Coordinates of C-alpha atoms and ligand atoms in Angstrom, one line a residue:
X1 CA 120.5 131.0 96.6
X2 CA 122.3 128.2 94.2
X3 CA 120.0 126.7 91.7
X4 CA 120.2 122.6 92.9
X5 CA 116.6 122.1 91.4
X6 CA 117.4 122.7 88.2
X7 CA 115.9 120.8 85.5
X8 CA 113.4 119.0 88.4
X9 CA 109.5 119.4 88.4
X10 CA 107.8 119.9 91.9
X11 CA 104.3 119.4 92.6
X12 CA 103.3 120.9 96.3
X13 CA 99.8 119.9 97.8
X14 CA 97.9 122.6 98.9
X15 CA 100.4 125.0 97.7
X16 CA 97.7 128.3 98.3
X17 CA 98.4 129.6 101.7
X18 CA 100.8 129.0 104.2
X19 CA 103.3 126.7 104.8
X20 CA 102.6 124.9 101.0
X21 CA 102.9 128.8 99.3
X22 CA 106.2 128.5 101.0
X23 CA 107.3 125.1 99.9
X24 CA 106.4 126.2 96.7
X25 CA 108.3 129.3 96.3
X26 CA 111.0 128.1 97.9
X27 CA 110.9 125.4 95.6
X28 CA 111.0 127.7 92.7
X29 CA 113.3 129.7 93.5
X30 CA 115.6 126.8 93.8
X31 CA 115.4 126.4 89.9
X32 CA 112.3 124.2 90.3
X33 CA 109.8 123.9 88.3
X34 CA 105.9 123.9 89.6
X35 CA 102.7 122.4 89.8
X36 CA 100.7 124.8 92.6
X37 CA 97.8 122.8 93.6
X38 CA 95.3 123.7 96.1
X39 CA 91.6 123.4 96.7
X40 CA 90.8 126.3 98.6
X41 CA 88.6 125.3 100.8
X42 CA 88.0 126.3 104.3
X43 CA 90.7 125.3 107.7
X44 CA 88.2 122.4 108.5
X45 CA 87.8 121.0 104.5
X46 CA 84.7 123.3 103.5
X47 CA 84.1 124.6 100.0
X48 CA 87.0 125.7 97.6
X49 CA 88.5 128.8 95.8
X50 CA 90.3 128.4 92.8
X51 CA 91.9 131.5 92.8
X52 CA 94.1 129.4 95.3
X53 CA 96.7 128.0 93.4
X54 CA 96.5 130.3 90.5
X55 CA 97.6 133.6 92.9
X56 CA 100.5 131.8 93.9
X57 CA 101.5 130.1 90.3
X58 CA 101.0 133.7 88.9
X59 CA 104.1 134.8 92.2
X60 CA 105.9 132.4 91.2
X61 CA 105.7 133.7 87.5
X62 CA 105.6 138.3 88.2
X63 CA 109.6 136.9 89.8
X64 CA 110.8 134.8 86.6
X65 CA 109.9 131.8 87.4
X66 CA 108.1 128.4 86.1
X67 CA 104.5 127.2 87.7
X68 CA 100.7 126.1 86.6
X69 CA 98.1 126.2 88.9
X70 CA 96.0 122.3 90.0
X71 CA 92.6 122.4 91.6
X72 CA 92.2 119.0 91.8
X73 CA 91.2 118.0 95.9
X74 CA 93.6 115.5 96.5
X75 CA 91.4 113.5 99.4
X76 CA 90.0 112.3 96.2
X77 CA 91.8 109.3 95.0
X78 CA 91.0 110.7 91.3
X79 CA 91.3 113.5 91.8
X80 CA 94.9 113.2 92.8
X81 CA 95.6 111.6 90.1
X82 CA 94.9 114.4 87.4
X83 CA 97.3 116.8 89.7
X84 CA 100.8 113.9 88.5
X85 CA 98.8 113.9 85.7
X86 CA 99.0 117.7 85.3
X87 CA 102.6 118.3 86.2
X88 CA 103.4 115.2 83.5
X89 CA 101.4 116.7 80.7
X90 CA 102.1 120.4 81.6
X91 CA 106.6 119.8 82.2
X92 CA 106.4 116.4 80.3
X93 CA 108.2 115.2 83.8
X94 CA 107.4 114.9 87.6
X95 CA 110.3 114.6 90.2
X96 CA 109.8 115.9 93.8
X97 CA 106.7 115.9 95.4
X98 CA 105.5 117.5 98.4
X99 CA 102.6 116.5 100.2
X100 CA 101.1 119.8 102.5
X101 CA 97.2 120.5 102.0
X102 CA 96.1 119.4 105.1
X103 CA 93.0 120.0 107.6
X104 CA 92.5 120.6 111.0
X105 CA 89.1 119.9 113.4
X106 CA 89.4 119.7 116.4
X107 CA 87.2 117.3 118.7
X108 CA 87.7 115.2 121.4
X109 CA 87.6 111.7 120.9
X110 CA 83.8 112.1 122.7
X111 CA 82.9 114.6 120.7
X112 CA 84.0 113.8 117.4
X113 CA 82.1 113.2 114.8
X114 CA 82.1 110.8 111.9
X115 CA 82.6 113.9 109.4
X116 CA 85.6 115.7 111.7
X117 CA 87.3 111.8 111.3
X118 CA 87.2 111.3 107.5
X119 CA 87.4 114.8 106.2
X120 CA 90.7 114.4 108.9
X121 CA 92.3 111.4 107.5
X122 CA 91.3 112.3 104.4
X123 CA 92.6 114.8 103.6
X124 CA 96.0 114.0 105.1
X125 CA 96.4 110.4 105.0
X126 CA 94.0 109.6 101.8
X127 CA 95.2 113.1 100.5
X128 CA 98.8 111.9 101.2
X129 CA 98.8 108.4 99.7
X130 CA 97.0 108.9 96.6
X131 CA 98.7 111.6 95.1
X132 CA 102.2 108.9 96.3
X133 CA 100.6 106.1 94.5
X134 CA 99.7 108.0 90.9
X135 CA 103.3 109.4 91.3
X136 CA 104.3 105.9 91.7
X137 CA 103.1 103.9 89.3
X138 CA 104.1 107.0 86.7
X139 CA 108.2 105.9 87.9
X140 CA 106.8 102.1 88.2
X141 CA 106.2 103.2 83.9
X142 CA 109.4 104.7 83.4
X143 CA 112.0 103.0 85.3
X144 CA 113.6 104.3 87.8
X145 CA 116.1 107.3 87.7
X146 CA 117.7 109.0 90.3
X147 CA 117.3 112.2 92.6
X148 CA 113.8 111.5 92.9
X149 CA 111.9 113.2 96.7
X150 CA 108.9 112.4 98.5
X151 CA 109.0 115.1 101.2
X152 CA 105.5 114.4 103.1
X153 CA 103.9 116.2 105.8
X154 CA 103.7 115.4 109.1
X155 CA 102.6 117.1 112.8
X156 CA 104.5 116.7 115.5
X157 CA 100.9 115.9 116.4
X158 CA 102.0 112.7 115.4
X159 CA 105.2 112.1 116.4
X160 CA 104.0 113.4 119.7
X161 CA 100.8 112.7 119.8
X162 CA 97.4 114.6 122.7
X163 CA 94.8 114.9 123.9
X164 CA 91.7 117.2 122.0
X165 CA 91.9 116.7 118.6
X166 CA 93.2 112.2 118.0
X167 CA 91.3 112.2 114.1
X168 CA 94.5 114.8 113.4
X169 CA 97.0 112.9 115.3
X170 CA 96.4 109.7 113.8
X171 CA 96.4 111.1 110.7
X172 CA 99.9 113.1 110.8
X173 CA 101.0 109.5 112.8
X174 CA 99.8 108.0 109.3
X175 CA 102.2 110.4 107.5
X176 CA 105.3 108.8 109.2
X177 CA 104.5 105.3 108.9
X178 CA 103.6 106.0 105.3
X179 CA 106.7 107.6 104.8
X180 CA 108.3 104.7 106.1
X181 CA 106.7 102.3 104.0
X182 CA 107.1 104.4 100.8
X183 CA 110.8 105.2 101.5
X184 CA 111.6 101.1 101.6
X185 CA 108.8 100.7 98.8
X186 CA 110.3 103.5 96.3
X187 CA 113.9 103.7 97.4
X188 CA 114.7 100.8 93.5
X189 CA 113.4 103.5 91.6
X190 CA 115.3 106.4 93.2
X191 CA 112.6 108.7 95.1
X192 CA 113.9 109.3 98.4
X193 CA 111.2 109.4 100.9
X194 CA 111.2 111.4 103.6
X195 CA 108.4 113.1 106.6
X196 CA 109.0 116.9 107.9
X197 CA 106.7 117.5 111.3
X198 CA 107.2 121.7 111.1
X199 CA 105.9 124.4 113.2
X200 CA 104.9 127.4 111.4
X201 CA 102.3 130.5 112.3
X202 CA 99.1 129.9 109.5
X203 CA 95.8 130.2 110.1
X204 CA 95.8 126.2 111.5
X205 CA 97.9 127.8 114.3
X206 CA 96.0 131.3 113.7
X207 CA 92.8 128.7 114.8
X208 CA 93.7 127.1 118.5
X209 CA 94.3 130.6 120.9
X210 CA 97.2 129.6 123.1
X211 CA 98.8 128.1 120.0
X212 CA 98.5 132.0 118.5
X213 CA 99.6 133.3 121.1
X214 CA 102.9 131.3 121.4
X215 CA 103.7 132.1 116.9
X216 CA 102.9 135.3 117.8
X217 CA 105.6 137.8 115.7
X218 CA 108.5 139.2 117.8
X219 CA 108.6 143.1 117.3
X220 CA 112.1 142.6 116.7
X221 CA 114.5 139.8 116.4
X222 CA 114.3 136.1 115.0
X223 CA 110.5 135.3 114.2
X224 CA 111.1 131.7 114.9
X225 CA 107.9 130.3 113.4
X226 CA 107.3 132.2 110.0
X227 CA 106.6 129.6 107.7
X228 CA 109.5 130.5 105.4
X229 CA 111.4 128.9 108.4
X230 CA 110.6 125.4 108.0
X231 CA 110.9 125.9 103.6
X232 CA 114.3 126.1 103.3
X233 CA 114.1 122.6 105.0
X234 CA 111.7 120.8 102.6
X235 CA 114.4 121.9 99.5
X236 CA 116.8 120.9 101.5
X237 CA 115.1 116.9 101.1
X238 CA 114.2 117.7 97.8
X239 CA 118.1 118.1 96.5
X240 CA 120.8 116.2 95.8
X241 CA 122.3 117.2 98.8
X242 CA 120.0 115.0 100.7
X243 CA 120.8 111.6 101.9
X244 CA 118.0 110.8 104.1
X245 CA 115.9 108.6 102.9
X246 CA 112.5 107.7 105.9
X247 CA 113.0 109.7 108.7
X248 CA 111.2 112.2 110.1
X249 CA 112.3 115.7 110.2
X250 CA 111.1 118.0 113.1
X251 CA 111.7 122.1 112.2
X252 CA 110.3 124.9 114.3
X253 CA 112.5 127.8 113.3
X254 CA 115.8 127.2 114.0
X255 CA 115.8 124.2 116.0
X256 CA 116.2 120.7 114.1
X257 CA 114.7 117.7 115.6
X258 CA 116.0 114.7 113.5
X259 CA 113.3 111.3 114.2
X260 CA 114.7 108.0 114.0
X261 CA 111.3 105.9 113.2
X262 CA 109.5 103.9 116.3
X263 CA 112.1 101.9 118.9
X264 CA 111.0 100.0 121.5
X265 CA 113.4 100.9 124.7
X266 CA 112.2 98.1 126.7
X267 CA 112.7 93.7 125.1
X268 CA 111.2 91.2 127.9
X269 CA 111.5 87.4 127.0
X270 CA 109.3 84.2 128.1
X271 CA 112.4 81.8 127.5
X272 CA 110.4 80.1 124.9
X273 CA 106.9 79.9 126.4
X274 CA 104.3 82.7 125.8
X275 CA 103.0 85.3 128.6
X276 CA 100.0 84.9 131.0
X277 CA 98.7 87.9 132.5
X278 CA 101.0 87.4 136.3
X279 CA 104.3 87.1 134.2
X280 CA 103.1 90.4 132.2
X281 CA 102.3 92.4 135.7
X282 CA 105.5 91.1 137.3
X283 CA 108.5 91.7 134.4
X284 CA 105.9 95.3 133.3
X285 CA 106.9 96.7 137.3
X286 CA 109.8 97.6 135.5
X287 CA 109.2 100.2 133.2
X288 CA 107.9 103.9 134.6
X289 CA 104.8 104.9 133.7
X290 CA 105.2 107.7 130.6
X291 CA 106.0 111.6 131.4
X292 CA 103.1 112.7 129.2
X293 CA 104.0 116.3 129.8
X294 CA 101.0 116.9 131.6
X295 CA 102.9 118.7 134.2
X296 CA 104.2 121.0 132.7
X297 CA 101.7 122.8 130.9
X298 CA 98.3 121.3 131.9
X299 CA 96.2 124.3 130.4
X300 CA 98.2 124.3 126.3
X301 CA 99.5 120.5 126.4
X302 CA 98.2 120.7 122.8
X303 CA 101.4 122.2 121.7
X304 CA 104.4 119.6 123.4
X305 CA 105.2 118.9 119.9
X306 CA 109.5 118.1 119.6
X307 CA 109.5 121.6 122.5
X308 CA 112.3 123.5 122.1
X309 CA 114.0 124.9 124.5
X310 CA 112.6 128.2 123.2
X311 CA 108.6 126.5 123.4
X312 CA 109.0 124.6 127.0
X313 CA 109.8 128.3 128.2
X314 CA 107.0 130.0 127.0
X315 CA 104.7 127.2 127.6
X316 CA 106.2 127.0 131.2
X317 CA 105.7 131.1 131.9
X318 CA 101.3 131.0 130.1
X319 CA 101.0 127.5 133.0
X320 CA 102.6 129.9 135.7
X321 CA 100.9 132.9 134.4
X322 CA 97.4 130.9 134.5
Ligands
NAD1 N1 100.9 125.1 110.0 C1 102.1 125.0 111.2 O1 102.5 125.4 112.8 C2 101.9 123.4 111.4 C3 102.0 121.8 112.3 C4 101.9 120.4 111.6 C5 102.0 120.3 110.6 N2 101.6 120.8 109.8 C6 101.0 120.7 108.6 O2 101.3 121.7 107.5 C7 100.4 121.3 106.1 C8 99.9 123.0 105.5 O3 99.7 123.5 106.7 P1 99.3 125.1 107.3 O4 100.0 125.5 108.3 O5 100.3 125.3 105.8 O6 97.7 125.3 106.7 P2 96.7 126.1 105.6 O7 95.7 126.1 106.4 O8 97.4 127.4 105.7 O9 97.2 125.5 104.1 C9 97.1 123.8 104.1 C10 96.3 124.0 102.4 O10 95.7 122.5 102.5 C11 95.0 123.2 101.2 N3 93.9 122.0 100.8 C12 93.5 121.4 101.9 N4 92.3 120.4 101.7 C13 93.4 120.1 100.2 C14 92.7 118.9 99.9 N5 91.7 118.3 99.4 N6 93.4 119.5 98.4 C15 93.7 121.0 97.8 N7 94.4 121.0 99.1 C16 94.0 120.8 100.2 C17 93.9 124.3 101.6 O11 93.1 125.4 100.8 C18 95.0 125.2 102.5 O12 95.7 125.9 101.6 C19 99.3 120.3 107.0 O13 99.5 118.9 106.4 C20 99.2 120.7 108.4 O14 98.4 119.7 108.9 C21 101.2 122.9 110.1

């Protein structure tokens, strides 16, 4: 790989395992010095293990890269600032942020606890906002410089929300909105802000039996669920070759989906008069009800991301077998 990120400093949150680990290694291979941040808790956001981040920092050092570990809890506003400060104190600059730390607590809306909601929003959305805030504050202080990038982690569950985990879906849709808003705000400082909506085999996907089944590594041939399929997109979004900002990129195996933000496909105007219920009912007759995709696989509706042909085929097969 060419060292397109030589001289850059990257902070990867949740870089101790899964997709974040793959991103940290890929950024280091591309020449970046890396702060590997990870709290090291469970997939549901409980506990902590300081060795997770340290192990990946060591992996990078062992192949000649430059990395340091951070155990900051990004869901804590001030602790997120500590991760940013560590990058600046250690390497003297900060160019790339990969907001990847995330947790998942499956609980339908009627069963969801306050803790399910606050922890999920806390790590996935507040964690992304807090790290972005501290980096932006630093960039404002030192002034504009081109070549800065933030890569947030949304999800197919944020772009195409489905039943089963509304807090997770809301947190990831929030990340997509935050991405667009931050992109507009930070452009004058030379920062591009994009998000990925990834699919990759990790403990998060292993925790959901039918998803784990979908993402099993094949005995031979292309392993489309390997986390390593996601990281090249992160490196591209971090690199000077990327000319996008404020966009969400779905990535699964060899399939890449580029989202256009929210778009209203239908527009109506009531000719200078406020709407009333009867007119609304009449005019909105023209719109088809949305197909939420349940027809494809009623029992497996949770994986309806930016579905690739291969995923759709597998879902259909699983549905037929049930
Ligand atoms: N794996 C997928 O298919 C998939 C799909 C969509 C979105 N995502 C998102 O990708 C990101 C990475 O997920 P993954 O699948 O690699 O999961 P993972 O559980 O393997 O990794 C997440 C990492 O984040 C760390 N983390 C959690 N809370 C933290 C906190 N408060 N501060 C610092 N670190 C914290 C965890 O310790 C863990 O190492 C998450 O944001 C997840 O929601 C993953």
